[in-house]
Amino acid sequence: MRKLSLSRARVLHLAVWLVSTGDGRPHFPPTARHGASRAGGYGEHAVRLYAYGSAHLRSPTNLFDISVVLVSLAFQLHYVASGAGEELSFLGVLRLVRLVRIVAVMRKIQEQRDAAKAARQLKLGSPVERVLELLNEMKDKVASRPGSEALVRDIEGVLELIVSEKLYKIDLSEVHGGKVGREMNAFLDTMGMQGSSEPSQGHGRSSVCQAQGRRSVMQLTAERRASRGELGGERKSSGSPRAESYAELSRVESILREPAVCEALAQIHDWGVDVFAFHEAACGSGLVVAAVHLLEYHGLVNELDLDLPRMAAYFRRIQDGYKDNPYHSCVHALDVMLNTSYFIRQEAIAQLLTPLDQLAALLAAAIHDHEHPGVNNNFLVATRHEWAIRYNDQSVLEAHHVASSWALLMRDEYNFVAALPREQLLSLRELVLQLVLATDMRHHFEHTARLCAKCSADALSPTSREDGMVPREDVRFLLCVVVHAADISNGLKPQALSLRWALAVMEEFFRQGDLEATLGLPISPFYDRATTSIAAAQIGFLNVVVRPYFEPLCAFLGPAVTAEVFHHLVENVRVWEEQGNALISTSTRKVGGGGPIAR
Protein backbone atom coordinates (compact mmCIF):
# COMPACT_ATOMS: atom_id res chain seq x y z
CA MET A 1 0.00 0.00 0.00
CA ARG A 2 1.41 3.38 -0.96
CA LYS A 3 2.24 5.79 1.84
CA LEU A 4 0.53 9.17 1.74
CA SER A 5 2.21 12.52 2.13
CA LEU A 6 0.95 14.72 4.96
CA SER A 7 -1.10 17.05 2.73
CA ARG A 8 -2.59 14.19 0.72
CA ALA A 9 -3.62 12.37 3.90
CA ARG A 10 -5.40 15.50 5.12
CA VAL A 11 -7.32 15.76 1.86
CA LEU A 12 -8.37 12.11 2.21
CA HIS A 13 -9.64 12.51 5.79
CA LEU A 14 -11.50 15.72 4.94
CA ALA A 15 -13.13 14.23 1.86
CA VAL A 16 -14.24 11.09 3.67
CA TRP A 17 -15.70 13.19 6.47
CA LEU A 18 -17.60 15.46 4.11
CA VAL A 19 -18.98 12.58 2.08
CA SER A 20 -19.87 10.35 5.01
CA THR A 21 -21.58 12.94 7.21
CA GLY A 22 -24.42 13.47 4.82
CA ASP A 23 -24.11 17.26 4.98
CA GLY A 24 -25.78 17.41 1.56
CA ARG A 25 -28.89 15.62 2.72
CA PRO A 26 -31.01 18.75 3.25
CA HIS A 27 -30.35 19.72 -0.35
CA PHE A 28 -31.48 16.39 -1.86
CA PRO A 29 -35.03 16.17 -3.11
CA PRO A 30 -37.22 14.36 -0.64
CA THR A 31 -37.38 11.36 -2.90
CA ALA A 32 -33.59 11.13 -3.06
CA ARG A 33 -32.69 11.51 0.60
CA HIS A 34 -32.45 7.76 1.05
CA GLY A 35 -29.67 7.73 -1.54
CA ALA A 36 -27.53 10.24 0.32
CA SER A 37 -25.75 7.58 2.29
CA ARG A 38 -25.20 5.56 -0.91
CA ALA A 39 -23.67 8.58 -2.53
CA GLY A 40 -21.56 8.94 0.58
CA GLY A 41 -20.37 5.34 0.25
CA TYR A 42 -19.63 5.84 -3.43
CA GLY A 43 -17.69 9.03 -2.71
CA GLU A 44 -15.77 7.35 0.09
CA HIS A 45 -14.54 4.57 -2.17
CA ALA A 46 -13.77 7.04 -4.95
CA VAL A 47 -11.50 9.03 -2.62
CA ARG A 48 -9.82 5.88 -1.29
CA LEU A 49 -9.18 4.63 -4.84
CA TYR A 50 -7.54 7.97 -5.59
CA ALA A 51 -5.43 7.77 -2.43
CA TYR A 52 -4.41 4.10 -2.42
CA GLY A 53 -4.78 3.09 -6.07
CA SER A 54 -5.37 -0.51 -7.03
CA ALA A 55 -4.26 -1.68 -3.56
CA HIS A 56 -7.72 -0.69 -2.30
CA LEU A 57 -9.27 -3.35 -4.54
CA ARG A 58 -7.15 -6.21 -3.17
CA SER A 59 -9.34 -6.66 -0.09
CA PRO A 60 -12.36 -8.97 -0.61
CA THR A 61 -14.29 -6.96 1.94
CA ASN A 62 -13.66 -3.74 0.04
CA LEU A 63 -14.74 -5.38 -3.23
CA PHE A 64 -17.97 -6.60 -1.65
CA ASP A 65 -18.64 -3.19 -0.16
CA ILE A 66 -18.03 -1.50 -3.52
CA SER A 67 -20.45 -3.97 -5.16
CA VAL A 68 -23.13 -3.15 -2.61
CA VAL A 69 -22.57 0.57 -3.17
CA LEU A 70 -22.80 0.18 -6.94
CA VAL A 71 -25.98 -1.93 -6.72
CA SER A 72 -27.47 0.60 -4.34
CA LEU A 73 -26.54 3.42 -6.69
CA ALA A 74 -28.16 1.59 -9.61
CA PHE A 75 -31.36 1.14 -7.62
CA GLN A 76 -31.26 4.81 -6.67
CA LEU A 77 -30.91 5.94 -10.27
CA HIS A 78 -33.71 3.62 -11.32
CA TYR A 79 -35.83 4.94 -8.46
CA VAL A 80 -35.33 8.54 -9.54
CA ALA A 81 -35.97 7.74 -13.20
CA SER A 82 -39.15 5.72 -12.55
CA GLY A 83 -40.87 8.43 -10.53
CA ALA A 84 -42.67 8.35 -7.18
CA GLY A 85 -45.11 5.63 -8.11
CA GLU A 86 -42.76 2.80 -7.33
CA GLU A 87 -41.29 4.47 -4.25
CA LEU A 88 -42.36 1.91 -1.68
CA SER A 89 -41.10 -1.17 -3.48
CA PHE A 90 -37.78 0.41 -4.35
CA LEU A 91 -37.37 1.69 -0.81
CA GLY A 92 -37.75 -1.84 0.57
CA VAL A 93 -35.08 -3.22 -1.75
CA LEU A 94 -32.83 -0.27 -1.03
CA ARG A 95 -33.12 -0.76 2.71
CA LEU A 96 -32.22 -4.41 2.29
CA VAL A 97 -29.12 -3.47 0.29
CA ARG A 98 -28.13 -0.89 2.90
CA LEU A 99 -28.48 -3.55 5.61
CA VAL A 100 -26.16 -5.84 3.65
CA ARG A 101 -23.59 -3.04 3.39
CA ILE A 102 -23.79 -2.39 7.14
CA VAL A 103 -22.96 -6.05 7.72
CA ALA A 104 -20.01 -5.77 5.30
CA VAL A 105 -18.70 -2.62 7.02
CA MET A 106 -19.01 -4.20 10.47
CA ARG A 107 -17.10 -7.24 9.22
CA LYS A 108 -14.36 -5.00 7.87
CA ILE A 109 -14.10 -3.16 11.19
CA GLN A 110 -13.84 -6.47 13.07
CA GLU A 111 -11.08 -7.66 10.71
CA GLN A 112 -9.13 -4.45 11.34
CA ARG A 113 -9.51 -4.84 15.09
CA ASP A 114 -8.36 -8.46 14.96
CA ALA A 115 -5.34 -7.47 12.88
CA ALA A 116 -4.41 -4.69 15.30
CA LYS A 117 -4.80 -7.04 18.27
CA ALA A 118 -2.59 -9.66 16.61
CA ALA A 119 0.04 -7.02 15.89
CA ARG A 120 0.02 -5.92 19.52
CA GLN A 121 0.44 -9.51 20.69
CA LEU A 122 3.39 -10.06 18.38
CA LYS A 123 5.23 -7.03 19.78
CA LEU A 124 6.75 -7.18 23.26
CA GLY A 125 6.95 -3.42 23.38
CA SER A 126 10.67 -3.20 24.10
CA PRO A 127 12.44 0.07 23.21
CA VAL A 128 14.79 -1.74 20.85
CA GLU A 129 11.80 -2.87 18.76
CA ARG A 130 10.68 0.72 18.36
CA VAL A 131 14.23 1.78 17.43
CA LEU A 132 14.43 -0.94 14.77
CA GLU A 133 11.01 0.05 13.44
CA LEU A 134 12.01 3.71 13.17
CA LEU A 135 15.28 2.87 11.47
CA ASN A 136 13.53 0.65 8.93
CA GLU A 137 11.01 3.40 8.22
CA MET A 138 13.84 5.86 7.79
CA LYS A 139 15.61 3.51 5.39
CA ASP A 140 12.44 3.09 3.31
CA LYS A 141 11.95 6.85 3.09
CA VAL A 142 15.45 7.68 1.94
CA ALA A 143 15.90 4.65 -0.34
CA SER A 144 14.03 6.30 -3.23
CA ARG A 145 16.03 9.53 -3.08
CA PRO A 146 18.84 9.99 -5.62
CA GLY A 147 22.31 9.58 -4.17
CA SER A 148 21.09 8.02 -0.90
CA GLU A 149 22.96 4.73 -1.28
CA ALA A 150 25.62 5.66 1.31
CA LEU A 151 22.99 6.70 3.86
CA VAL A 152 21.05 3.48 3.29
CA ARG A 153 24.23 1.44 3.87
CA ASP A 154 24.88 3.36 7.09
CA ILE A 155 21.34 2.66 8.34
CA GLU A 156 21.69 -1.01 7.43
CA GLY A 157 24.99 -1.08 9.32
CA VAL A 158 23.30 0.38 12.40
CA LEU A 159 20.52 -2.19 12.16
CA GLU A 160 23.03 -5.01 11.90
CA LEU A 161 24.96 -3.62 14.88
CA ILE A 162 21.85 -3.55 17.05
CA VAL A 163 20.60 -7.03 16.23
CA SER A 164 24.10 -8.53 16.61
CA GLU A 165 24.26 -7.25 20.24
CA LYS A 166 27.61 -5.57 19.58
CA LEU A 167 26.38 -2.08 20.33
CA TYR A 168 28.82 -1.59 23.22
CA LYS A 169 31.75 -3.59 21.88
CA ILE A 170 34.83 -1.44 21.36
CA ASP A 171 36.90 -1.78 18.19
CA LEU A 172 40.46 -1.96 19.49
CA SER A 173 41.77 -0.98 16.07
CA GLU A 174 40.51 2.51 16.83
CA VAL A 175 41.89 2.69 20.39
CA HIS A 176 45.15 4.56 20.98
CA GLY A 177 45.44 5.39 17.29
CA GLY A 178 45.26 1.74 16.33
CA LYS A 179 48.61 1.07 18.04
CA VAL A 180 47.51 -1.84 20.22
CA GLY A 181 50.34 -4.36 20.14
CA ARG A 182 49.98 -8.08 19.54
CA GLU A 183 50.91 -8.99 23.12
CA MET A 184 48.46 -6.42 24.50
CA ASN A 185 45.73 -7.92 22.32
CA ALA A 186 46.60 -11.38 23.62
CA PHE A 187 46.52 -10.10 27.21
CA LEU A 188 43.07 -8.57 26.74
CA ASP A 189 41.85 -11.79 25.19
CA THR A 190 43.20 -13.80 28.12
CA MET A 191 41.38 -11.51 30.54
CA GLY A 192 38.12 -12.03 28.61
CA MET A 193 38.01 -8.34 27.65
CA GLN A 194 37.77 -8.79 23.90
CA GLY A 195 34.26 -10.20 24.11
CA SER A 196 35.41 -13.20 22.14
CA SER A 197 32.57 18.96 39.70
CA GLU A 198 33.71 20.87 42.70
CA PRO A 199 35.79 19.03 45.28
CA SER A 200 33.68 17.96 48.19
CA GLN A 201 33.90 19.60 51.58
CA GLY A 202 36.12 18.10 54.24
CA HIS A 203 39.14 17.15 52.10
CA GLY A 204 42.26 16.82 54.21
CA ARG A 205 40.48 16.95 57.55
CA SER A 206 39.68 14.05 59.83
CA SER A 207 36.29 13.96 61.45
CA VAL A 208 37.82 11.86 64.23
CA CYS A 209 40.80 13.97 65.19
CA GLN A 210 39.29 17.36 64.41
CA ALA A 211 35.60 17.28 65.22
CA GLN A 212 33.79 19.98 63.25
CA GLY A 213 30.20 19.42 64.16
CA ARG A 214 30.60 15.66 63.59
CA ARG A 215 30.74 13.09 66.41
CA SER A 216 33.70 10.74 66.60
CA VAL A 217 33.62 6.95 66.57
CA MET A 218 34.30 6.91 70.31
CA GLN A 219 31.40 9.30 71.00
CA LEU A 220 29.03 7.27 68.86
CA THR A 221 30.08 4.09 70.61
CA ALA A 222 29.50 5.61 74.03
CA GLU A 223 26.02 6.77 73.02
CA ARG A 224 25.11 3.32 71.68
CA ARG A 225 26.35 1.61 74.84
CA ALA A 226 24.41 4.02 77.04
CA SER A 227 21.22 3.37 75.09
CA ARG A 228 21.72 -0.39 75.49
CA GLY A 229 22.87 -0.36 79.12
CA GLU A 230 26.36 -1.55 78.20
CA LEU A 231 28.51 1.20 79.71
CA GLY A 232 31.76 0.46 81.51
CA GLY A 233 31.73 -2.82 83.36
CA GLU A 234 28.35 -3.79 81.90
CA ARG A 235 29.89 -5.13 78.68
CA LYS A 236 29.19 -8.70 77.79
CA SER A 237 31.32 -11.32 79.49
CA SER A 238 34.59 -12.19 77.81
CA GLY A 239 34.66 -15.15 75.48
CA SER A 240 31.26 -14.48 73.86
CA PRO A 241 31.05 -13.35 70.24
CA ARG A 242 29.56 -10.05 71.39
CA ALA A 243 32.50 -9.50 73.73
CA GLU A 244 34.90 -10.16 70.86
CA SER A 245 33.11 -7.49 68.83
CA TYR A 246 33.53 -4.95 71.63
CA ALA A 247 37.15 -5.96 72.04
CA GLU A 248 37.78 -5.29 68.35
CA LEU A 249 36.06 -1.92 68.56
CA SER A 250 38.19 -1.01 71.58
CA ARG A 251 41.25 -1.93 69.54
CA VAL A 252 40.14 0.36 66.72
CA GLU A 253 39.44 3.19 69.16
CA SER A 254 42.91 2.76 70.63
CA ILE A 255 44.49 2.94 67.18
CA LEU A 256 42.48 6.04 66.33
CA ARG A 257 43.93 7.82 69.36
CA GLU A 258 47.50 7.30 68.18
CA PRO A 259 49.09 10.62 67.05
CA ALA A 260 50.49 9.00 63.89
CA VAL A 261 47.04 7.76 62.94
CA CYS A 262 45.44 11.16 63.58
CA GLU A 263 48.05 12.69 61.31
CA ALA A 264 47.42 10.04 58.65
CA LEU A 265 43.65 10.49 58.89
CA ALA A 266 44.14 14.17 58.07
CA GLN A 267 45.19 13.03 54.57
CA ILE A 268 42.87 10.07 54.10
CA HIS A 269 40.42 11.92 51.87
CA ASP A 270 43.09 13.19 49.47
CA TRP A 271 43.41 11.45 46.10
CA GLY A 272 47.15 11.02 46.51
CA VAL A 273 47.10 9.58 50.05
CA ASP A 274 49.86 7.02 50.64
CA VAL A 275 47.88 3.93 51.59
CA PHE A 276 51.00 1.97 52.43
CA ALA A 277 52.01 4.57 55.01
CA PHE A 278 48.47 4.72 56.39
CA HIS A 279 48.33 0.93 56.76
CA GLU A 280 51.62 0.97 58.62
CA ALA A 281 50.54 3.86 60.88
CA ALA A 282 47.35 1.94 61.71
CA CYS A 283 49.46 -0.93 63.09
CA GLY A 284 48.62 -3.17 60.13
CA SER A 285 44.87 -2.54 60.54
CA GLY A 286 44.44 -0.02 57.75
CA LEU A 287 41.33 -1.54 56.18
CA VAL A 288 39.55 -1.95 59.53
CA VAL A 289 40.33 1.56 60.75
CA ALA A 290 39.50 3.17 57.40
CA ALA A 291 36.21 1.26 57.07
CA VAL A 292 34.96 2.31 60.51
CA HIS A 293 36.12 5.87 59.92
CA LEU A 294 34.57 6.20 56.44
CA LEU A 295 31.18 4.80 57.41
CA GLU A 296 31.05 7.30 60.25
CA TYR A 297 32.41 10.11 58.08
CA HIS A 298 29.63 9.65 55.52
CA GLY A 299 27.02 9.68 58.30
CA LEU A 300 25.94 6.10 57.64
CA VAL A 301 26.33 4.80 61.20
CA ASN A 302 23.51 7.02 62.45
CA GLU A 303 21.49 7.18 59.22
CA LEU A 304 21.24 3.39 58.85
CA ASP A 305 21.59 2.42 62.52
CA LEU A 306 24.74 0.39 61.94
CA ASP A 307 26.19 -1.63 64.83
CA LEU A 308 29.72 -0.32 65.50
CA PRO A 309 31.13 -3.28 67.49
CA ARG A 310 29.93 -5.78 64.90
CA MET A 311 31.19 -3.48 62.13
CA ALA A 312 34.70 -3.44 63.57
CA ALA A 313 34.66 -7.21 64.04
CA TYR A 314 33.37 -7.77 60.50
CA PHE A 315 36.02 -5.68 58.77
CA ARG A 316 38.68 -7.37 60.90
CA ARG A 317 37.57 -10.71 59.48
CA ILE A 318 37.47 -9.23 55.98
CA GLN A 319 41.00 -7.85 56.30
CA ASP A 320 42.25 -11.16 57.68
CA GLY A 321 40.67 -12.90 54.68
CA TYR A 322 42.99 -11.08 52.27
CA LYS A 323 46.06 -13.17 51.52
CA ASP A 324 49.65 -11.97 51.45
CA ASN A 325 49.64 -11.41 47.69
CA PRO A 326 51.95 -8.89 46.01
CA TYR A 327 48.99 -6.92 44.64
CA HIS A 328 45.60 -8.31 45.66
CA SER A 329 46.10 -7.68 49.36
CA CYS A 330 44.27 -5.86 52.13
CA VAL A 331 46.23 -2.71 51.19
CA HIS A 332 44.72 -2.88 47.69
CA ALA A 333 41.25 -3.21 49.27
CA LEU A 334 42.05 -0.19 51.44
CA ASP A 335 43.12 1.77 48.36
CA VAL A 336 39.94 0.88 46.44
CA MET A 337 37.75 1.81 49.40
CA LEU A 338 39.42 5.22 49.74
CA ASN A 339 39.17 5.80 45.98
CA THR A 340 35.48 4.90 46.04
CA SER A 341 34.91 7.32 48.91
CA TYR A 342 36.64 10.03 46.90
CA PHE A 343 34.41 9.47 43.88
CA ILE A 344 31.08 9.29 45.71
CA ARG A 345 31.86 12.57 47.49
CA GLN A 346 31.94 14.44 44.17
CA GLU A 347 28.81 16.50 43.65
CA ALA A 348 27.95 14.99 40.25
CA ILE A 349 27.59 11.59 41.93
CA ALA A 350 26.70 12.51 45.52
CA GLN A 351 23.46 14.21 44.43
CA LEU A 352 22.23 10.92 42.95
CA LEU A 353 22.94 8.61 45.88
CA THR A 354 20.97 7.46 48.90
CA PRO A 355 22.70 6.44 52.15
CA LEU A 356 22.11 2.80 51.19
CA ASP A 357 23.91 3.44 47.88
CA GLN A 358 26.89 4.88 49.74
CA LEU A 359 27.02 1.90 52.09
CA ALA A 360 26.81 -0.53 49.18
CA ALA A 361 29.64 1.19 47.31
CA LEU A 362 31.99 1.31 50.30
CA LEU A 363 31.18 -2.24 51.37
CA ALA A 364 31.67 -3.57 47.83
CA ALA A 365 35.01 -1.79 47.59
CA ALA A 366 36.23 -3.32 50.86
CA ILE A 367 35.24 -6.91 49.98
CA HIS A 368 35.74 -6.90 46.20
CA ASP A 369 38.90 -9.10 46.31
CA HIS A 370 38.28 -11.02 49.54
CA GLU A 371 40.28 -14.29 49.68
CA HIS A 372 41.90 -13.57 46.30
CA PRO A 373 44.36 -16.42 45.58
CA GLY A 374 46.78 -14.32 43.49
CA VAL A 375 45.81 -15.86 40.12
CA ASN A 376 43.22 -14.79 37.58
CA ASN A 377 39.93 -16.31 36.42
CA ASN A 378 41.52 -17.84 33.34
CA PHE A 379 43.95 -19.80 35.51
CA LEU A 380 41.20 -21.09 37.80
CA VAL A 381 39.16 -22.28 34.82
CA ALA A 382 42.17 -23.86 33.10
CA THR A 383 43.15 -25.79 36.25
CA ARG A 384 39.55 -26.80 37.01
CA HIS A 385 39.68 -25.17 40.40
CA GLU A 386 36.81 -25.94 42.78
CA TRP A 387 35.66 -22.30 42.57
CA ALA A 388 35.46 -22.54 38.78
CA ILE A 389 33.32 -25.67 39.12
CA ARG A 390 31.12 -24.04 41.75
CA TYR A 391 30.53 -20.84 39.78
CA ASN A 392 30.34 -22.44 36.31
CA ASP A 393 33.43 -20.64 34.96
CA GLN A 394 31.57 -17.31 35.11
CA SER A 395 33.26 -14.44 37.00
CA VAL A 396 34.75 -17.07 39.28
CA LEU A 397 36.84 -14.81 41.50
CA GLU A 398 34.24 -12.06 41.78
CA ALA A 399 31.51 -14.55 42.65
CA HIS A 400 33.66 -16.02 45.41
CA HIS A 401 34.68 -12.62 46.78
CA VAL A 402 31.10 -11.52 47.33
CA ALA A 403 29.81 -14.95 48.43
CA SER A 404 32.48 -15.47 51.10
CA SER A 405 32.13 -11.89 52.37
CA TRP A 406 28.34 -12.05 52.55
CA ALA A 407 28.46 -15.36 54.38
CA LEU A 408 30.49 -13.64 57.09
CA LEU A 409 28.09 -10.71 57.20
CA MET A 410 25.16 -13.02 57.86
CA ARG A 411 26.77 -14.41 61.01
CA ASP A 412 25.29 -12.79 64.12
CA GLU A 413 28.60 -11.62 65.56
CA TYR A 414 29.44 -9.72 62.34
CA ASN A 415 26.02 -8.59 61.08
CA PHE A 416 26.37 -4.84 61.56
CA VAL A 417 23.41 -4.20 59.19
CA ALA A 418 20.94 -6.29 61.21
CA ALA A 419 18.82 -3.22 62.02
CA LEU A 420 18.01 -2.58 58.36
CA PRO A 421 14.43 -3.34 57.30
CA ARG A 422 14.10 -6.46 55.17
CA GLU A 423 13.49 -4.48 51.96
CA GLN A 424 16.61 -2.38 52.49
CA LEU A 425 18.71 -5.43 53.29
CA LEU A 426 17.58 -7.10 50.06
CA SER A 427 18.35 -3.93 48.11
CA LEU A 428 21.77 -3.70 49.74
CA ARG A 429 22.63 -7.27 48.84
CA GLU A 430 21.42 -6.86 45.26
CA LEU A 431 23.52 -3.72 44.74
CA VAL A 432 26.65 -5.13 46.40
CA LEU A 433 26.39 -8.21 44.19
CA GLN A 434 26.10 -6.04 41.11
CA LEU A 435 29.04 -3.83 42.09
CA VAL A 436 31.46 -6.64 42.92
CA LEU A 437 30.57 -8.70 39.84
CA ALA A 438 31.07 -5.57 37.70
CA THR A 439 34.76 -5.51 38.69
CA ASP A 440 35.33 -8.49 36.40
CA MET A 441 37.60 -7.09 33.68
CA ARG A 442 35.62 -8.81 30.96
CA HIS A 443 32.93 -6.13 31.39
CA HIS A 444 35.43 -3.28 31.06
CA PHE A 445 35.02 -2.29 27.41
CA GLU A 446 31.25 -2.69 27.48
CA HIS A 447 31.08 -0.34 30.46
CA THR A 448 33.46 2.06 28.73
CA ALA A 449 31.20 2.25 25.68
CA ARG A 450 28.03 2.61 27.77
CA LEU A 451 29.63 5.34 29.88
CA CYS A 452 30.69 7.28 26.78
CA ALA A 453 27.19 6.96 25.31
CA LYS A 454 25.45 8.11 28.48
CA CYS A 455 27.84 11.02 28.99
CA SER A 456 27.42 12.09 25.35
CA ALA A 457 23.64 12.10 25.82
CA ASP A 458 23.98 13.83 29.22
CA ALA A 459 21.87 10.99 30.59
CA LEU A 460 23.50 10.99 34.05
CA SER A 461 22.68 14.59 34.93
CA PRO A 462 19.40 15.45 36.69
CA THR A 463 19.34 18.89 35.04
CA SER A 464 19.01 17.30 31.61
CA ARG A 465 15.72 15.59 32.51
CA GLU A 466 12.28 17.11 32.72
CA ASP A 467 11.51 15.47 36.07
CA GLY A 468 15.00 16.16 37.45
CA MET A 469 15.45 12.44 38.21
CA VAL A 470 18.10 10.11 36.81
CA PRO A 471 16.63 6.61 36.33
CA ARG A 472 17.55 4.16 39.04
CA GLU A 473 19.23 1.75 36.61
CA ASP A 474 21.55 4.56 35.48
CA VAL A 475 22.49 5.35 39.08
CA ARG A 476 23.35 1.70 39.69
CA PHE A 477 25.40 1.60 36.49
CA LEU A 478 27.26 4.74 37.58
CA LEU A 479 28.12 3.08 40.89
CA CYS A 480 29.47 0.08 38.95
CA VAL A 481 31.62 2.48 36.95
CA VAL A 482 32.88 4.17 40.11
CA VAL A 483 33.88 1.00 41.98
CA HIS A 484 35.58 -0.42 38.89
CA ALA A 485 37.37 2.90 38.35
CA ALA A 486 38.58 2.78 41.95
CA ASP A 487 39.88 -0.72 41.28
CA ILE A 488 42.02 0.17 38.23
CA SER A 489 43.13 3.67 39.24
CA ASN A 490 46.76 2.90 40.17
CA GLY A 491 48.00 4.58 37.00
CA LEU A 492 46.29 7.83 38.03
CA LYS A 493 48.14 8.12 41.34
CA PRO A 494 51.24 10.25 41.96
CA GLN A 495 54.29 8.77 40.30
CA ALA A 496 55.86 7.08 43.34
CA LEU A 497 52.63 5.33 44.32
CA SER A 498 51.81 4.40 40.73
CA LEU A 499 55.24 2.79 40.25
CA ARG A 500 54.91 0.82 43.46
CA TRP A 501 51.54 -0.56 42.43
CA ALA A 502 52.83 -1.32 38.92
CA LEU A 503 55.69 -3.41 40.30
CA ALA A 504 53.33 -5.17 42.69
CA VAL A 505 50.85 -6.22 40.02
CA MET A 506 53.61 -7.33 37.63
CA GLU A 507 55.19 -9.46 40.37
CA GLU A 508 51.84 -11.15 40.93
CA PHE A 509 51.56 -11.74 37.18
CA PHE A 510 55.02 -13.26 37.10
CA ARG A 511 54.25 -15.60 39.99
CA GLN A 512 51.24 -16.91 38.09
CA GLY A 513 53.42 -17.28 35.01
CA ASP A 514 55.92 -19.32 37.04
CA LEU A 515 53.09 -21.54 38.24
CA GLU A 516 51.76 -21.95 34.70
CA ALA A 517 55.21 -23.03 33.51
CA THR A 518 55.47 -25.53 36.37
CA LEU A 519 52.08 -27.04 35.48
CA GLY A 520 52.90 -27.21 31.79
CA LEU A 521 50.32 -24.58 30.86
CA PRO A 522 50.90 -21.85 28.27
CA ILE A 523 52.27 -18.78 30.01
CA SER A 524 49.77 -15.93 29.81
CA PRO A 525 50.72 -12.73 27.95
CA PHE A 526 52.72 -10.33 30.17
CA TYR A 527 53.12 -13.13 32.77
CA ASP A 528 56.55 -14.38 31.67
CA ARG A 529 59.17 -12.72 33.88
CA ALA A 530 61.95 -13.71 31.45
CA THR A 531 60.52 -11.95 28.38
CA THR A 532 57.99 -9.35 29.53
CA SER A 533 58.83 -5.65 29.43
CA ILE A 534 57.16 -4.08 32.44
CA ALA A 535 57.29 -0.66 30.79
CA ALA A 536 55.57 -1.95 27.64
CA ALA A 537 52.91 -3.71 29.68
CA GLN A 538 52.17 -0.57 31.69
CA ILE A 539 52.10 1.73 28.67
CA GLY A 540 49.73 -0.59 26.85
CA PHE A 541 47.41 -1.04 29.81
CA LEU A 542 47.25 2.67 30.62
CA ASN A 543 46.69 3.77 27.02
CA VAL A 544 44.31 1.03 25.89
CA VAL A 545 42.35 0.19 29.06
CA VAL A 546 42.62 3.01 31.58
CA ARG A 547 42.68 6.22 29.55
CA PRO A 548 39.48 5.58 27.48
CA TYR A 549 37.66 4.73 30.71
CA PHE A 550 38.73 7.72 32.79
CA GLU A 551 38.39 10.39 30.10
CA PRO A 552 34.56 10.40 30.10
CA LEU A 553 34.38 9.72 33.85
CA CYS A 554 36.61 12.65 34.81
CA ALA A 555 34.81 14.89 32.34
CA PHE A 556 31.52 13.94 33.99
CA LEU A 557 32.90 14.58 37.48
CA GLY A 558 34.15 18.03 36.51
CA PRO A 559 37.33 20.02 35.85
CA ALA A 560 38.49 19.88 39.47
CA VAL A 561 38.65 16.06 39.38
CA THR A 562 40.28 16.11 35.94
CA ALA A 563 42.97 18.45 37.26
CA GLU A 564 43.51 16.43 40.44
CA VAL A 565 43.30 12.91 38.98
CA PHE A 566 43.70 12.66 35.22
CA HIS A 567 46.92 14.64 34.87
CA HIS A 568 48.75 11.90 36.83
CA LEU A 569 47.86 9.41 34.10
CA VAL A 570 49.33 11.63 31.40
CA GLU A 571 52.49 12.15 33.42
CA ASN A 572 52.93 8.47 34.31
CA VAL A 573 52.58 7.40 30.68
CA ARG A 574 55.12 10.02 29.65
CA VAL A 575 57.63 8.83 32.24
CA TRP A 576 57.20 5.18 31.24
CA GLU A 577 57.67 6.07 27.58
CA GLU A 578 60.74 8.19 28.23
CA GLN A 579 62.54 6.07 30.82
CA GLY A 580 61.11 2.60 30.28
CA ASN A 581 62.36 -0.18 32.53
CA ALA A 582 65.04 2.10 33.98
CA LEU A 583 62.33 3.25 36.41
CA ILE A 584 62.17 -0.16 38.05
CA SER A 585 65.56 -0.26 39.75
CA THR A 586 65.12 3.33 40.95
CA SER A 587 61.73 2.56 42.48
CA THR A 588 63.03 -0.61 44.14
CA ARG A 589 65.92 1.24 45.76
CA LYS A 590 63.55 3.89 47.12
CA VAL A 591 61.34 1.29 48.79
CA GLY A 592 64.20 -0.50 50.49
CA GLY A 593 64.98 -4.07 51.39
CA GLY A 594 61.35 -5.14 51.56
CA GLY A 595 60.92 -4.52 47.83
CA PRO A 596 58.24 -2.54 46.03
CA ILE A 597 55.46 -4.68 47.44
CA ALA A 598 56.46 -4.67 51.09
CA ARG A 599 53.56 -4.23 53.50
PDB file of C-alpha atoms in Angstrom, residues 187-188 191-195 377 395 398 436-447 484 487-488 541 545-546:
ATOM      1  CA  PHE A 187      46.524 -10.099  27.210  1.00  0.00           C
ATOM      2  CA  LEU A 188      43.072  -8.572  26.741  1.00  0.00           C
ATOM      3  CA  MET A 191      41.376 -11.506  30.541  1.00  0.00           C
ATOM      4  CA  GLY A 192      38.121 -12.028  28.607  1.00  0.00           C
ATOM      5  CA  MET A 193      38.007  -8.337  27.647  1.00  0.00           C
ATOM      6  CA  GLN A 194      37.768  -8.791  23.895  1.00  0.00           C
ATOM      7  CA  GLY A 195      34.264 -10.198  24.111  1.00  0.00           C
ATOM      8  CA  ASN A 377      39.928 -16.305  36.423  1.00  0.00           C
ATOM      9  CA  SER A 395      33.259 -14.437  37.005  1.00  0.00           C
ATOM     10  CA  GLU A 398      34.239 -12.057  41.780  1.00  0.00           C
ATOM     11  CA  VAL A 436      31.458  -6.643  42.916  1.00  0.00           C
ATOM     12  CA  LEU A 437      30.571  -8.697  39.837  1.00  0.00           C
ATOM     13  CA  ALA A 438      31.073  -5.572  37.704  1.00  0.00           C
ATOM     14  CA  THR A 439      34.759  -5.506  38.695  1.00  0.00           C
ATOM     15  CA  ASP A 440      35.328  -8.494  36.401  1.00  0.00           C
ATOM     16  CA  MET A 441      37.598  -7.086  33.679  1.00  0.00           C
ATOM     17  CA  ARG A 442      35.615  -8.813  30.956  1.00  0.00           C
ATOM     18  CA  HIS A 443      32.927  -6.126  31.388  1.00  0.00           C
ATOM     19  CA  HIS A 444      35.426  -3.275  31.060  1.00  0.00           C
ATOM     20  CA  PHE A 445      35.020  -2.294  27.411  1.00  0.00           C
ATOM     21  CA  GLU A 446      31.248  -2.693  27.479  1.00  0.00           C
ATOM     22  CA  HIS A 447      31.078  -0.343  30.463  1.00  0.00           C
ATOM     23  CA  HIS A 484      35.583  -0.424  38.895  1.00  0.00           C
ATOM     24  CA  ASP A 487      39.882  -0.723  41.283  1.00  0.00           C
ATOM     25  CA  ILE A 488      42.022   0.173  38.231  1.00  0.00           C
ATOM     26  CA  PHE A 541      47.405  -1.042  29.814  1.00  0.00           C
ATOM     27  CA  VAL A 545      42.346   0.190  29.058  1.00  0.00           C
ATOM     28  CA  VAL A 546      42.620   3.013  31.584  1.00  0.00           C
TER      29      VAL A 546
END
